[in-house]
Structure formats: structure tokens, C-alpha cells
mmCIF file of C-alpha atoms and ligand atoms in Angstrom:
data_model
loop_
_atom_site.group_PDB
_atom_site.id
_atom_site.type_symbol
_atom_site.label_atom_id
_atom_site.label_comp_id
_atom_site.label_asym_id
_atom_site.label_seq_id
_atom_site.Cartn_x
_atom_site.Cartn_y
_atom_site.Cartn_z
ATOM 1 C CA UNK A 1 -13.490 -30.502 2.496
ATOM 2 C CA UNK A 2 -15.003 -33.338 4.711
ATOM 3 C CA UNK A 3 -16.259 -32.482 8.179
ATOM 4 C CA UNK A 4 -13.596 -33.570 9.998
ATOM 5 C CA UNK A 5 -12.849 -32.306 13.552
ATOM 6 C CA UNK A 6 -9.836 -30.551 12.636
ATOM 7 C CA UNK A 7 -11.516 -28.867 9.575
ATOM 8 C CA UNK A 8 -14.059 -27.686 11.792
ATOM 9 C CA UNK A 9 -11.882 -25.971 14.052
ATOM 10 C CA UNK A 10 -9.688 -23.885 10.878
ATOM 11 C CA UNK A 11 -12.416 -20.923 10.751
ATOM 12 C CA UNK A 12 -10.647 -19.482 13.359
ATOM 13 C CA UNK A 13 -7.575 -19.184 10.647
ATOM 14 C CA UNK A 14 -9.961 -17.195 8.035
ATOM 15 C CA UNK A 15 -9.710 -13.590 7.298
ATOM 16 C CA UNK A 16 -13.651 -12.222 7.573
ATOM 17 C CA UNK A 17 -14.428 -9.363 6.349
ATOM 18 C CA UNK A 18 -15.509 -6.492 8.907
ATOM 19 C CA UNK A 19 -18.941 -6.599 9.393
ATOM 20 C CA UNK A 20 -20.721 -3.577 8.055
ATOM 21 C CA UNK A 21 -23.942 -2.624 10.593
ATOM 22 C CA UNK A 22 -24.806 0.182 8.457
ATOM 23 C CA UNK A 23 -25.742 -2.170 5.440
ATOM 24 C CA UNK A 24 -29.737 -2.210 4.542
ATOM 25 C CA UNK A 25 -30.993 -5.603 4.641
ATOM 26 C CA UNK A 26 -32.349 -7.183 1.580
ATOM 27 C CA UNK A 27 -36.335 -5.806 0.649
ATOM 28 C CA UNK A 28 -38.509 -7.789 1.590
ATOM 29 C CA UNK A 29 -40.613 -9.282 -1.206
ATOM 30 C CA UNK A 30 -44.087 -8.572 0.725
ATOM 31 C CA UNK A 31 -47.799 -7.661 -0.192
ATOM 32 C CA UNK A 32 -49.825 -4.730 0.079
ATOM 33 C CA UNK A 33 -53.382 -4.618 1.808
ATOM 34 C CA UNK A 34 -55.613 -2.945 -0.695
ATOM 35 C CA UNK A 35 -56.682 0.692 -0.162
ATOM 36 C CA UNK A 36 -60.319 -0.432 -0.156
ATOM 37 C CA UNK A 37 -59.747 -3.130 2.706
ATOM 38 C CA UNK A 38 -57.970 -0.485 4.794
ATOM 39 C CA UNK A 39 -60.672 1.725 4.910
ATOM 40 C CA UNK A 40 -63.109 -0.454 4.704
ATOM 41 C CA UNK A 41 -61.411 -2.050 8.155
ATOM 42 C CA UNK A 42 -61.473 1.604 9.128
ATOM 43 C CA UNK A 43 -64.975 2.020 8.885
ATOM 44 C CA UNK A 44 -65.715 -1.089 10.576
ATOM 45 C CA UNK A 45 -63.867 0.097 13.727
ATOM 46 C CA UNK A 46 -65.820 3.779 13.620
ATOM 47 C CA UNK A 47 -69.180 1.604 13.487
ATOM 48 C CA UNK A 48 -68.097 -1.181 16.172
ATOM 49 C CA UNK A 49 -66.429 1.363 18.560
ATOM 50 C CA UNK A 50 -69.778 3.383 18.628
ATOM 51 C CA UNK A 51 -72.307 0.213 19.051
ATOM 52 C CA UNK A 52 -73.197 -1.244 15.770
ATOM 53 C CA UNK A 53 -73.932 -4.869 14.777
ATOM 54 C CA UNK A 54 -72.686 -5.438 11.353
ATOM 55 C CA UNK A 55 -75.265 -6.982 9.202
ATOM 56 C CA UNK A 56 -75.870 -10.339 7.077
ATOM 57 C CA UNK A 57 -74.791 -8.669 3.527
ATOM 58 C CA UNK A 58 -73.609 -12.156 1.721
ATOM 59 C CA UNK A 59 -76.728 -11.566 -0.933
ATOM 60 C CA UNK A 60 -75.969 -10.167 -4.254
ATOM 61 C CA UNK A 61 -79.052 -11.187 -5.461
ATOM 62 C CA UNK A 62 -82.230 -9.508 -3.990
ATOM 63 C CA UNK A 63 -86.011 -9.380 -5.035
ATOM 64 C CA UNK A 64 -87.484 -6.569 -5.886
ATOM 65 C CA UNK A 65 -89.542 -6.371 -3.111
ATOM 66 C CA UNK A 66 -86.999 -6.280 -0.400
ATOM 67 C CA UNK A 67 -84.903 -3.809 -2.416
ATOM 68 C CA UNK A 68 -87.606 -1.490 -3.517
ATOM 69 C CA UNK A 69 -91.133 -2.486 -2.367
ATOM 70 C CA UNK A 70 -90.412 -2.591 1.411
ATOM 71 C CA UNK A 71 -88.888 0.642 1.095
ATOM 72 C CA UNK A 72 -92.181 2.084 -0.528
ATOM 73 C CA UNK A 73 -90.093 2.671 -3.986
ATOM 74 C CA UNK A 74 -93.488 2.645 -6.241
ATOM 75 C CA UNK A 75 -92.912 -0.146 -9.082
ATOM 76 C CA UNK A 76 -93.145 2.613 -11.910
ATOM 77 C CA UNK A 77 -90.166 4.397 -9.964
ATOM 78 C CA UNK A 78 -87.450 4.919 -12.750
ATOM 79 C CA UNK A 79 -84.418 3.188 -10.501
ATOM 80 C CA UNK A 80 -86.513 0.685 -10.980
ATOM 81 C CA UNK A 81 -86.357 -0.036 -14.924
ATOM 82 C CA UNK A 82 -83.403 -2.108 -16.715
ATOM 83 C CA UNK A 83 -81.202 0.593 -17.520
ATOM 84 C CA UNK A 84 -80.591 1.286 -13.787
ATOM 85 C CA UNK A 85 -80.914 -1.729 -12.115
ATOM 86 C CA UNK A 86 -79.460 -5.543 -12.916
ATOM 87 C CA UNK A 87 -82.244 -7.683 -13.327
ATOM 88 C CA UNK A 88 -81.252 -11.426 -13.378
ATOM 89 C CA UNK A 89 -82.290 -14.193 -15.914
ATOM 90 C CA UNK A 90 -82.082 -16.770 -14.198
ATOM 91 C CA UNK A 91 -83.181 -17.485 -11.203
ATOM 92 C CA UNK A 92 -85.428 -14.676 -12.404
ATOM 93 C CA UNK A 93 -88.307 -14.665 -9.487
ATOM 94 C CA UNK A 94 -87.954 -14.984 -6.029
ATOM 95 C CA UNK A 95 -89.280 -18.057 -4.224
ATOM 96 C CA UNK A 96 -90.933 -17.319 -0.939
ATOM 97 C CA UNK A 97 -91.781 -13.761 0.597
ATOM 98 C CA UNK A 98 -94.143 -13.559 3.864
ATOM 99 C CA UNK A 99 -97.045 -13.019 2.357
ATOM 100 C CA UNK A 100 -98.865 -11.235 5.123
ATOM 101 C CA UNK A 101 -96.478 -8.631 4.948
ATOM 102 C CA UNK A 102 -96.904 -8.680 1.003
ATOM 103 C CA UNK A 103 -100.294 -7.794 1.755
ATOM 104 C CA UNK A 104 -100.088 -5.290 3.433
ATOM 105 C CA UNK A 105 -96.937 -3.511 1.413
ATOM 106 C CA UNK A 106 -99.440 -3.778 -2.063
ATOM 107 C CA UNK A 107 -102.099 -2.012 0.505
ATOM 108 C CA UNK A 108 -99.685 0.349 1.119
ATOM 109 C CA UNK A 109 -98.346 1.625 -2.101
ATOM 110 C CA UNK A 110 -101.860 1.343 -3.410
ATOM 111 C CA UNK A 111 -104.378 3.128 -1.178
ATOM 112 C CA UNK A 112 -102.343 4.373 1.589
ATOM 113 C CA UNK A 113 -103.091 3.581 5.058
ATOM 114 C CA UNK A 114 -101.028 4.541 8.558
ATOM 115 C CA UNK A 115 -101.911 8.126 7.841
ATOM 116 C CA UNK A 116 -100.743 8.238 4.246
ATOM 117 C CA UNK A 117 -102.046 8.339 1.358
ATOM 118 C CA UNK A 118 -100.598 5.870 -0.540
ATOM 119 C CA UNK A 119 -99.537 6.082 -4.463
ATOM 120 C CA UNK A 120 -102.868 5.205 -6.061
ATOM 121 C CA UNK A 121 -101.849 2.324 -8.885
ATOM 122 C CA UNK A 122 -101.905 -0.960 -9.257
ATOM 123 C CA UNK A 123 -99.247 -2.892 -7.709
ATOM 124 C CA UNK A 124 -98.204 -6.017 -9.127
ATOM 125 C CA UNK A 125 -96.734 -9.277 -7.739
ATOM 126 C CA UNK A 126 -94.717 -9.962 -10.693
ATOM 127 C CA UNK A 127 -92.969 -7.141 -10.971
ATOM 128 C CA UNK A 128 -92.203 -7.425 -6.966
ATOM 129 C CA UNK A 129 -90.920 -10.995 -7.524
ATOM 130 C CA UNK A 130 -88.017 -10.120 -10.240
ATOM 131 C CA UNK A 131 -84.601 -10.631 -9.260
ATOM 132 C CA UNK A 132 -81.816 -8.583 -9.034
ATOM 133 C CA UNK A 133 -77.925 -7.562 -8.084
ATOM 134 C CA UNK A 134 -78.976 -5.556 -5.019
ATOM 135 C CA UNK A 135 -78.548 -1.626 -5.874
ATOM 136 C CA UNK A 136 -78.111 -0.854 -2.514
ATOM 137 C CA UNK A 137 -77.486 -2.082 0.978
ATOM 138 C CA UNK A 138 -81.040 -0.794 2.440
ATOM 139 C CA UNK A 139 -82.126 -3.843 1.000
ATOM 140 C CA UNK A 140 -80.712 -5.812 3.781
ATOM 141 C CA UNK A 141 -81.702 -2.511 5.996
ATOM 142 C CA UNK A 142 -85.259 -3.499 5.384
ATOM 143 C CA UNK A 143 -84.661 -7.175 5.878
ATOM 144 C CA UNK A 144 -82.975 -6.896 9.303
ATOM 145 C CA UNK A 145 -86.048 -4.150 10.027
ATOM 146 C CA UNK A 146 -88.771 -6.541 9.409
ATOM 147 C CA UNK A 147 -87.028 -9.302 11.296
ATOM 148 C CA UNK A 148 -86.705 -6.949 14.296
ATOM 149 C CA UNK A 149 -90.558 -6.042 13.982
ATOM 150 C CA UNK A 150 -91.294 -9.702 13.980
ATOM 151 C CA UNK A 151 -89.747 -9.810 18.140
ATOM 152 C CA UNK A 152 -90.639 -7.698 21.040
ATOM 153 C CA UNK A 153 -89.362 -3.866 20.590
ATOM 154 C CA UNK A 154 -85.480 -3.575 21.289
ATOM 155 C CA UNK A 155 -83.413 -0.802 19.909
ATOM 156 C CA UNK A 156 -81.151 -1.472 17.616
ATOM 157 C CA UNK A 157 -77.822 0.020 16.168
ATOM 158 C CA UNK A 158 -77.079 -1.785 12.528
ATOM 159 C CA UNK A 159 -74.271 -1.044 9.524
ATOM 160 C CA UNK A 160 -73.252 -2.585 6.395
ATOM 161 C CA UNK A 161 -70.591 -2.051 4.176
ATOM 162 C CA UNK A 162 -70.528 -4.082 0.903
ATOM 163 C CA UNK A 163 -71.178 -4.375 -2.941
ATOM 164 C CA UNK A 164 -74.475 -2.609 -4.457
ATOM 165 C CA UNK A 165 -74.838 -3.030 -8.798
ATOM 166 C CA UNK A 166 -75.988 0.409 -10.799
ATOM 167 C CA UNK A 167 -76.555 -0.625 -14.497
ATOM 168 C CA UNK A 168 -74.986 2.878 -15.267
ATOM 169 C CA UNK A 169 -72.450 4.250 -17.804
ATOM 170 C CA UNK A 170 -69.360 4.104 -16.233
ATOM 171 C CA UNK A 171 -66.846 6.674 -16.352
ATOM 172 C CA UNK A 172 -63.546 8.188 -14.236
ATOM 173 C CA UNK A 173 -65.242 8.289 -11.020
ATOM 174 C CA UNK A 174 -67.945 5.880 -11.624
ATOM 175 C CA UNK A 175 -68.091 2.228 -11.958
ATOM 176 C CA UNK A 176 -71.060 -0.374 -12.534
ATOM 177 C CA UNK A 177 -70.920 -1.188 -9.057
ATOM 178 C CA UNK A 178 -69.569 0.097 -5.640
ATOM 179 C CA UNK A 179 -68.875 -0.432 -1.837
ATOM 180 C CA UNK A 180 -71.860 1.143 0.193
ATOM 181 C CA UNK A 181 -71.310 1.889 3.649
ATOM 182 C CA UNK A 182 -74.773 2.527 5.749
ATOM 183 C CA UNK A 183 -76.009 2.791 9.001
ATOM 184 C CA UNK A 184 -79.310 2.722 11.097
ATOM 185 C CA UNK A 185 -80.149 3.372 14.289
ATOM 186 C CA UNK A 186 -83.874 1.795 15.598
ATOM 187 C CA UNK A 187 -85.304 3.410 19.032
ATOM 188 C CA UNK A 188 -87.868 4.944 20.374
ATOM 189 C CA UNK A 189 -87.981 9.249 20.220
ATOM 190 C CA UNK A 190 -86.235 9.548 17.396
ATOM 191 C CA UNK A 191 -85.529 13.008 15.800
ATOM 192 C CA UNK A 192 -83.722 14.435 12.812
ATOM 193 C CA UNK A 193 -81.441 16.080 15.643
ATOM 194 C CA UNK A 194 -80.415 12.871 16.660
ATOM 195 C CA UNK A 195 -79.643 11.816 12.661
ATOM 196 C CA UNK A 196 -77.461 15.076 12.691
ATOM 197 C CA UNK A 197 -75.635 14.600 16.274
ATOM 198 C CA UNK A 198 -74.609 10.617 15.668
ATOM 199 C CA UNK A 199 -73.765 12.144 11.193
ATOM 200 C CA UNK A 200 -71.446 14.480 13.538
ATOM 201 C CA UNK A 201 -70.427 11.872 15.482
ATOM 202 C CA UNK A 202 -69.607 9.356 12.760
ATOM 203 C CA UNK A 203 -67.723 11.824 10.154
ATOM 204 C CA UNK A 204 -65.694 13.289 13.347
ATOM 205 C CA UNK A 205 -64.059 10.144 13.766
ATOM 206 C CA UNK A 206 -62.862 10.593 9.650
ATOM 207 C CA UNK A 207 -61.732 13.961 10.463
ATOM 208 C CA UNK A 208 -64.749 15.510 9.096
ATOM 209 C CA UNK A 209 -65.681 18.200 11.891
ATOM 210 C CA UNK A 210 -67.920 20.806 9.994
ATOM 211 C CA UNK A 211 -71.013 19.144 8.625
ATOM 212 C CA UNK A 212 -73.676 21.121 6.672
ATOM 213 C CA UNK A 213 -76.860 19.416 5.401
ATOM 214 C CA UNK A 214 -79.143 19.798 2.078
ATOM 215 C CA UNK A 215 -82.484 18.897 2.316
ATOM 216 C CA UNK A 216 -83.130 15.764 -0.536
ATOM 217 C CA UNK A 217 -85.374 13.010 -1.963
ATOM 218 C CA UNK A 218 -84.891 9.848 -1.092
ATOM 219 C CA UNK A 219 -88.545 7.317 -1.968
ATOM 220 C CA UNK A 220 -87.671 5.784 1.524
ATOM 221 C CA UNK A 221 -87.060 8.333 3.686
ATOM 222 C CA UNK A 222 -88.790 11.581 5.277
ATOM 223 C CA UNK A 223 -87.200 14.031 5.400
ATOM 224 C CA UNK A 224 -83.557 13.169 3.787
ATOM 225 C CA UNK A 225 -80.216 15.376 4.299
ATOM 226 C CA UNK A 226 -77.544 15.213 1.737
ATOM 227 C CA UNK A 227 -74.543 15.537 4.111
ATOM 228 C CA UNK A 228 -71.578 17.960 2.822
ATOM 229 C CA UNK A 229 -68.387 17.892 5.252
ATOM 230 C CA UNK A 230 -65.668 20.022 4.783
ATOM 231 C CA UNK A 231 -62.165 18.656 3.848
ATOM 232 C CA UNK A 232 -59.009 20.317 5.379
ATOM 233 C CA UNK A 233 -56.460 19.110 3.412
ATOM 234 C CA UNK A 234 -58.316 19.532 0.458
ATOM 235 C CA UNK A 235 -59.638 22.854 1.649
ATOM 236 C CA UNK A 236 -63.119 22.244 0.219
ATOM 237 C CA UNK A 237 -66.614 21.361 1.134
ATOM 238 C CA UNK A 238 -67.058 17.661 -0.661
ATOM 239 C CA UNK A 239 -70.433 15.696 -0.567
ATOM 240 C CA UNK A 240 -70.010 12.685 1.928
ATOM 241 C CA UNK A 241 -73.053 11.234 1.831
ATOM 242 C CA UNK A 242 -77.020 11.065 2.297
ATOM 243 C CA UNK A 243 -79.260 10.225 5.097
ATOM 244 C CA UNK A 244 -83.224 10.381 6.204
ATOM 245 C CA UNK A 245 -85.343 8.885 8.229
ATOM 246 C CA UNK A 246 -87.109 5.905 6.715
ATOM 247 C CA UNK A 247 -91.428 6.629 6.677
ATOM 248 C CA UNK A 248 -93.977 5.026 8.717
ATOM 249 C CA UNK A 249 -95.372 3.836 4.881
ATOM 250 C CA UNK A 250 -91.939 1.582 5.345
ATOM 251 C CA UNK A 251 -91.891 0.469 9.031
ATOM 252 C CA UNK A 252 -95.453 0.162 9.955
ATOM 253 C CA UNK A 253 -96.305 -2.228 7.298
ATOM 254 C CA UNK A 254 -93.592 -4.141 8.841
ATOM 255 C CA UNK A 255 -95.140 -4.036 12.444
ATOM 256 C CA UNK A 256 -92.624 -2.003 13.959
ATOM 257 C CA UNK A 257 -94.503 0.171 16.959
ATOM 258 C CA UNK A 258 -95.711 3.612 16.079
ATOM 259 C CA UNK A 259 -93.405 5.489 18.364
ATOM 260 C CA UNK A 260 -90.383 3.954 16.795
ATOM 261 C CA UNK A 261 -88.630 5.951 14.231
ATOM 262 C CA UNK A 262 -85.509 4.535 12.749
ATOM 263 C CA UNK A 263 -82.399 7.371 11.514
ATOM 264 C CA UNK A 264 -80.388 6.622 8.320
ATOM 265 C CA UNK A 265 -77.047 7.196 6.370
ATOM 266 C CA UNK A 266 -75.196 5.749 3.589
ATOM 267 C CA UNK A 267 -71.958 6.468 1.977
ATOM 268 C CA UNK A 268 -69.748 5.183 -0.662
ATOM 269 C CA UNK A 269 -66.087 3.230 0.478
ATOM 270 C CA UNK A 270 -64.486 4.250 -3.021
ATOM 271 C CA UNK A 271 -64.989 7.883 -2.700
ATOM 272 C CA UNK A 272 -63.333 8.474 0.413
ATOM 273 C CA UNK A 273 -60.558 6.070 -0.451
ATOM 274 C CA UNK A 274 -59.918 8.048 -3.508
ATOM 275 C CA UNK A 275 -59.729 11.233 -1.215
ATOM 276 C CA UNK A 276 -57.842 9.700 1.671
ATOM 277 C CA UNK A 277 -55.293 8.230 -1.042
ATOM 278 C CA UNK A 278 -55.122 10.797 -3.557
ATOM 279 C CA UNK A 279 -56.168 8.684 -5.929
ATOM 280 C CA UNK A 280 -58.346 10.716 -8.887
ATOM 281 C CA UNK A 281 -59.395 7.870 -11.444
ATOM 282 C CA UNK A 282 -61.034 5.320 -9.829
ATOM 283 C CA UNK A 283 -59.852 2.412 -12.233
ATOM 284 C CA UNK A 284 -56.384 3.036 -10.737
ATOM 285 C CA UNK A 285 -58.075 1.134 -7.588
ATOM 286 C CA UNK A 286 -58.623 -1.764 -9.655
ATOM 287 C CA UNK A 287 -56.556 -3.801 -11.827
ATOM 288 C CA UNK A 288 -52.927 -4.631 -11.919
ATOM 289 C CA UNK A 289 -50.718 -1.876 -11.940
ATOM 290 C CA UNK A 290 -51.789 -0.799 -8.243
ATOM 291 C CA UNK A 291 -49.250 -0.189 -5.813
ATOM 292 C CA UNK A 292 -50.963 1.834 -2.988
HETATM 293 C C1 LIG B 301 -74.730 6.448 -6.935
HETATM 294 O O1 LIG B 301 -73.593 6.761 -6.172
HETATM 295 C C2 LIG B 301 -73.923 7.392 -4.985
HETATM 296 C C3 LIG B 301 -72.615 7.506 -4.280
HETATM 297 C C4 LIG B 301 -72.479 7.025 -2.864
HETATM 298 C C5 LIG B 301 -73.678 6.945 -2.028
HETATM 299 C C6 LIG B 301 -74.619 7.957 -1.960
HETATM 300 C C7 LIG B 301 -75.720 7.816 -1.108
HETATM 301 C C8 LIG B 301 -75.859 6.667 -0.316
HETATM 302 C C9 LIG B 301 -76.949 6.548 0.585
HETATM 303 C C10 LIG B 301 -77.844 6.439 1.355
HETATM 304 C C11 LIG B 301 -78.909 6.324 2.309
HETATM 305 C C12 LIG B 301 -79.782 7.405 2.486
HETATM 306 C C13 LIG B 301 -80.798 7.300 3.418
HETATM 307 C C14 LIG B 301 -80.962 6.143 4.189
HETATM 308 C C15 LIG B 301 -80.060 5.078 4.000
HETATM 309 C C16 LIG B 301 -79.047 5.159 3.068
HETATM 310 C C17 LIG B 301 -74.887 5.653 -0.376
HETATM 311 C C18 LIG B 301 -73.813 5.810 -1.232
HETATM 312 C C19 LIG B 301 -71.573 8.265 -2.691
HETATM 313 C C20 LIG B 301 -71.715 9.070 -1.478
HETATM 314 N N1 LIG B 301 -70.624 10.042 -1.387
HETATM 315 C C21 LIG B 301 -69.483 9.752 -0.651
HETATM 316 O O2 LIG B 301 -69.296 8.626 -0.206
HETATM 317 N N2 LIG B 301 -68.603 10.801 -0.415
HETATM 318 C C22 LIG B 301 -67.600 10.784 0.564
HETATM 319 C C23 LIG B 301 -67.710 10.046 1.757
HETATM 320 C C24 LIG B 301 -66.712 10.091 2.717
HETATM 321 C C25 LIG B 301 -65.587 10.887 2.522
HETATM 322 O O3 LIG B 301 -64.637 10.869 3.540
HETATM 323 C C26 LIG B 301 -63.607 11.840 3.562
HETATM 324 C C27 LIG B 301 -62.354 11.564 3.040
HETATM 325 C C28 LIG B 301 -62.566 11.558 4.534
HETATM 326 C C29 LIG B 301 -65.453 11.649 1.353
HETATM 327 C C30 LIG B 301 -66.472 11.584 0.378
HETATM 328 C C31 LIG B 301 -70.958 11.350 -1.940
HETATM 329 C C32 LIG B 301 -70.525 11.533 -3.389
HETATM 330 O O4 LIG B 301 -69.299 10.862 -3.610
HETATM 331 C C33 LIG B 301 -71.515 11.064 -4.451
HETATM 332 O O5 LIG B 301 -71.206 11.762 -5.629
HETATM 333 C C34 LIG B 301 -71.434 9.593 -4.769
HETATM 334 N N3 LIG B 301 -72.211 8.846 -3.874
#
């Protein structure tokens, strides 16, 4: 019918039918934010709402020296071979690296110095230059650290959460590569007491209230703490994590002052995400048939 005036006016002859306010509406076609970028965003907030800067971590690719040199990991350290570690083709070698500080890491690993002893072998340039997919975030930890020693002393409160690369067999709860979530804090006085009150601190704010701690190895820190928490809903203790304090052999080389210690911890994002969303084969978090 044409939009006359009249026509128009003839709803008001219509029977409607009675309108039904109990009817759902339509679903809404909408998306899901992934499980990993929820508590990813979750550990953000913990870290932000208790001080920390977030660090620089767009850099898959790392040298060798600022993932395991500058953390005194000796070259001959087994993470360090092909079947752990991605080494790249091409650019293969890092470009520029300050050499003073070179200097003085290859004095370090080699004969000691700052009251250690050092590892006694030859370290080589080369092998410091290869590239690779970082295999952990303390590789930008030891950037940022050496850029802080490079200023006059200010503490400093830093975290990271983003891809590392294992060359490792994957399996159900493992993949070639993860999300690792760390944090440092850089001040003056620092004990292991302090590591365990902020660990407390931190994990609280997950729900974790009962922390116990294992002492561990870590090549870059002195002495290290494999964190256990336990879990109330799964009413277990379950590992959450590892922490240290990083040697003088890797922050005096960089110039940091002697009376600075720096505290350490690192986690994984895909292990609590599994636990916080039941989810027991870690491939379910990837791929498409996810519907968290
Ligand atoms: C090769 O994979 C290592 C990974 C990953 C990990 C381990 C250590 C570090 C580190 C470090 C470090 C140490 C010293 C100084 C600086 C960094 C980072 C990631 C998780 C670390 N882990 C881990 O995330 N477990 C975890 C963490 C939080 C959590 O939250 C609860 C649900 C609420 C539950 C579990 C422990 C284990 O899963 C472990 O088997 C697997 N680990």
C-alpha cells in the first residue's frame, strides 16, 4: 500500500498480538576473550596495583649473550645447546653489544672477579653472538638491569609477561613455547625475606595464601626457591613457580652498586590458566574448537 495519510493512520484498526515480556531475546552472536588474555590482564593488574613497570618484551629474537651470558649461564651450559634452545639462521649473529661490558662478562665467566671465582674456560665471542627465540623473559630482565646500571642508582620494580621458545618435545602439558610471567624488584638491603614477603604478597592476590619454598638451581641466581602454593579448590599443594636472587657475578659486571641486590620470580601464564579454567590438555587452549 502507498504511504498515504489515511493508510498511515489504519494501524490503529490492526489486531496485535499481546506482547509477551517474558520472551528471551535473540543470542547475541558475540566473541569470547581468550582464557590466556584474561589472565594474562589479570596478572597485569596484580603487578601494576603493587608498583611495577611493565617491560619492553617486543624481541623474540635475542643474542646469546643477553639471554645467557649476562646472566653468568657458562657457554658449555646444556640449555644452551640446539636441542633446548632455537637458534636462528638467519640473521644468525648479533650486530652490536657494548663491548666494555663484553669485557668484563668474558672476565667474569673466565677467571672470576667481584669475590667469585669464576668458571675457569675459555669464553668465546662467537658463541655469545648467536641468535636466538628468547627462552626466557630474564633476557629482557638483564637488559633493563644493565640499562639501569648505566644511570644513577634508583630502585626499581619491573615485570614481564610474554612468549619464551624451549626446543623441547612437546606433550599434554607442554608446548614448544609458553607465556612467562616474571618479576624483579632492584633496591638497596635486599634479603631473601623480602623475595618471600612480596612471593606472599603476589600469589595472595591469586588466592594462593600458604606458600612453602624448595631450595633450587637456577645459573643466575643465589640462592633460588622453587615456590609451591597450596590450591583450595583443588585441595593440593601445586608448584607455582621459581625465584632467586640474581649474583653479584650478574649485576656487578653490569655496574650496578655493591649494596644493591635485586629479588626474582617467574611463572608460567598457561599453567595457571589451565588450573583457574579446568582445562587439563593444554592444546585445548589453542586451536579452533575453544569455547572458554
Ligand atoms: C619450562 O617450564 C617451566 C614452567 C614455568 C616457569 C618456571 C620457572 C620460571 C622462572 C623463573 C625465574 C627464576 C628466578 C629469577 C627469575 C625468573 C618461569 C616459568 C612454570 C612455572 N609453574 C607455574 O607457572 N605454576 C603455576 C603458577 C600459578 C598458578 O596459579 C594458581 C592457579 C592460581 C598455578 C600454577 C610451575 C610448574 O607449572 C612447572 O611445571 C612449569 N613451569
Amino acid at each position: 500500500t502507498d504511504l498515504t495519510r489515511e493508510n498511515l493512520q489504519n494501524w490503529k484498526e490492526l489486531e496485535f498480538k499481546e506482547y509477551n515480556f517474558n520472551a528471551k531475546g535473540a543470542p547475541l552472536e558475540a566473541g569470547h576473550l581468550h582464557a590466556l588474555l584474561k589472565v594474562r590482564k589479570q596478572f597485569k593488574d596484580i603487578f601494576v596495583q603493587m608498583g611495577f613497570e611493565e617491560m619492553p618484551t617486543n624481541n623474540f629474537v635475542e643474542s646469546s649473550f643477553w639471554n645467557f651470558d649476562a646472566l653468568f649461564q657458562p657457554q658449555q651450559h646444556p640449555a644452551r645447546d640446539s636441542h633446548d634452545t632455537f637458534f636462528l639462521k638467519a640473521p644468525s649473529t648479533t650486530r652490536t653489544l657494548p663491548e666494555d661490558y663484553v669485557e668484563r662478562v668474558k672476565r667474569v665467566h673466565e677467571s672470576g672477579g667481584y669475590g667469585s671465582r669464576g668458571y675457569n674456560y675459555d669464553w668465546k665471542r662467537e658463541e655469545a653472538n648467536k641468535n636466538l627465540l628468547r627462552t626466557h623473559t630474564t633476557a629482557v630482565s638483564s637488559r633493563m638491569l644493565y640499562a639501569l646500571a648505566q644511570k644513577p642508582f634508583e630502585p626499581k620494580k619491573y615485570f614481564s609477561i610474554d612468549r619464551v621458545f624451549r626446543n623441547e618435545a612437546v606433550d599434554r602439558t607442554h608446548l614448544a613455547e609458553f607465556h612467562q610471567v616474571e618479576g624483579l624488584i632492584c633496591d638497596r638491603g635486599l634479603t631473601l625475606g623480602h623475595l618471600i614477603g612480596v612471593l606472599n604478597d603476589f600469589f595472595s592476590r591469586l588466592g594462593m595464601t600458604k606458600l612453602r619454598f624448595k631450595p633450587a638451581y637456577n645459573p643466575y641466581t643465589e640462592p633460588s626457591m622453587e615456590i609451591f602454593g597450596y590450591h583450595e579448590s583443588l585441595g593440593k599443594w601445586v608448584e607455582i613457580g621459581n625465584s632467586g636472587m640474581f649474583r653479584p657475578e650478574m649485576l656487578l659486571p653490569m655496574g650496578l652498586p655493591e649494596d644493591v641486590q635485586v629479588i626474582a620470580w617467574g611463572l608460567s601464564l598457561e599453567r595457571p590458566t589451565m588450573i583457574l579454567y579446568g582445562i587439563d590438555n593444554i592444546r585445548d587452549l589453542f586451536g579452533h574448537k575453544v569455547d572458554l
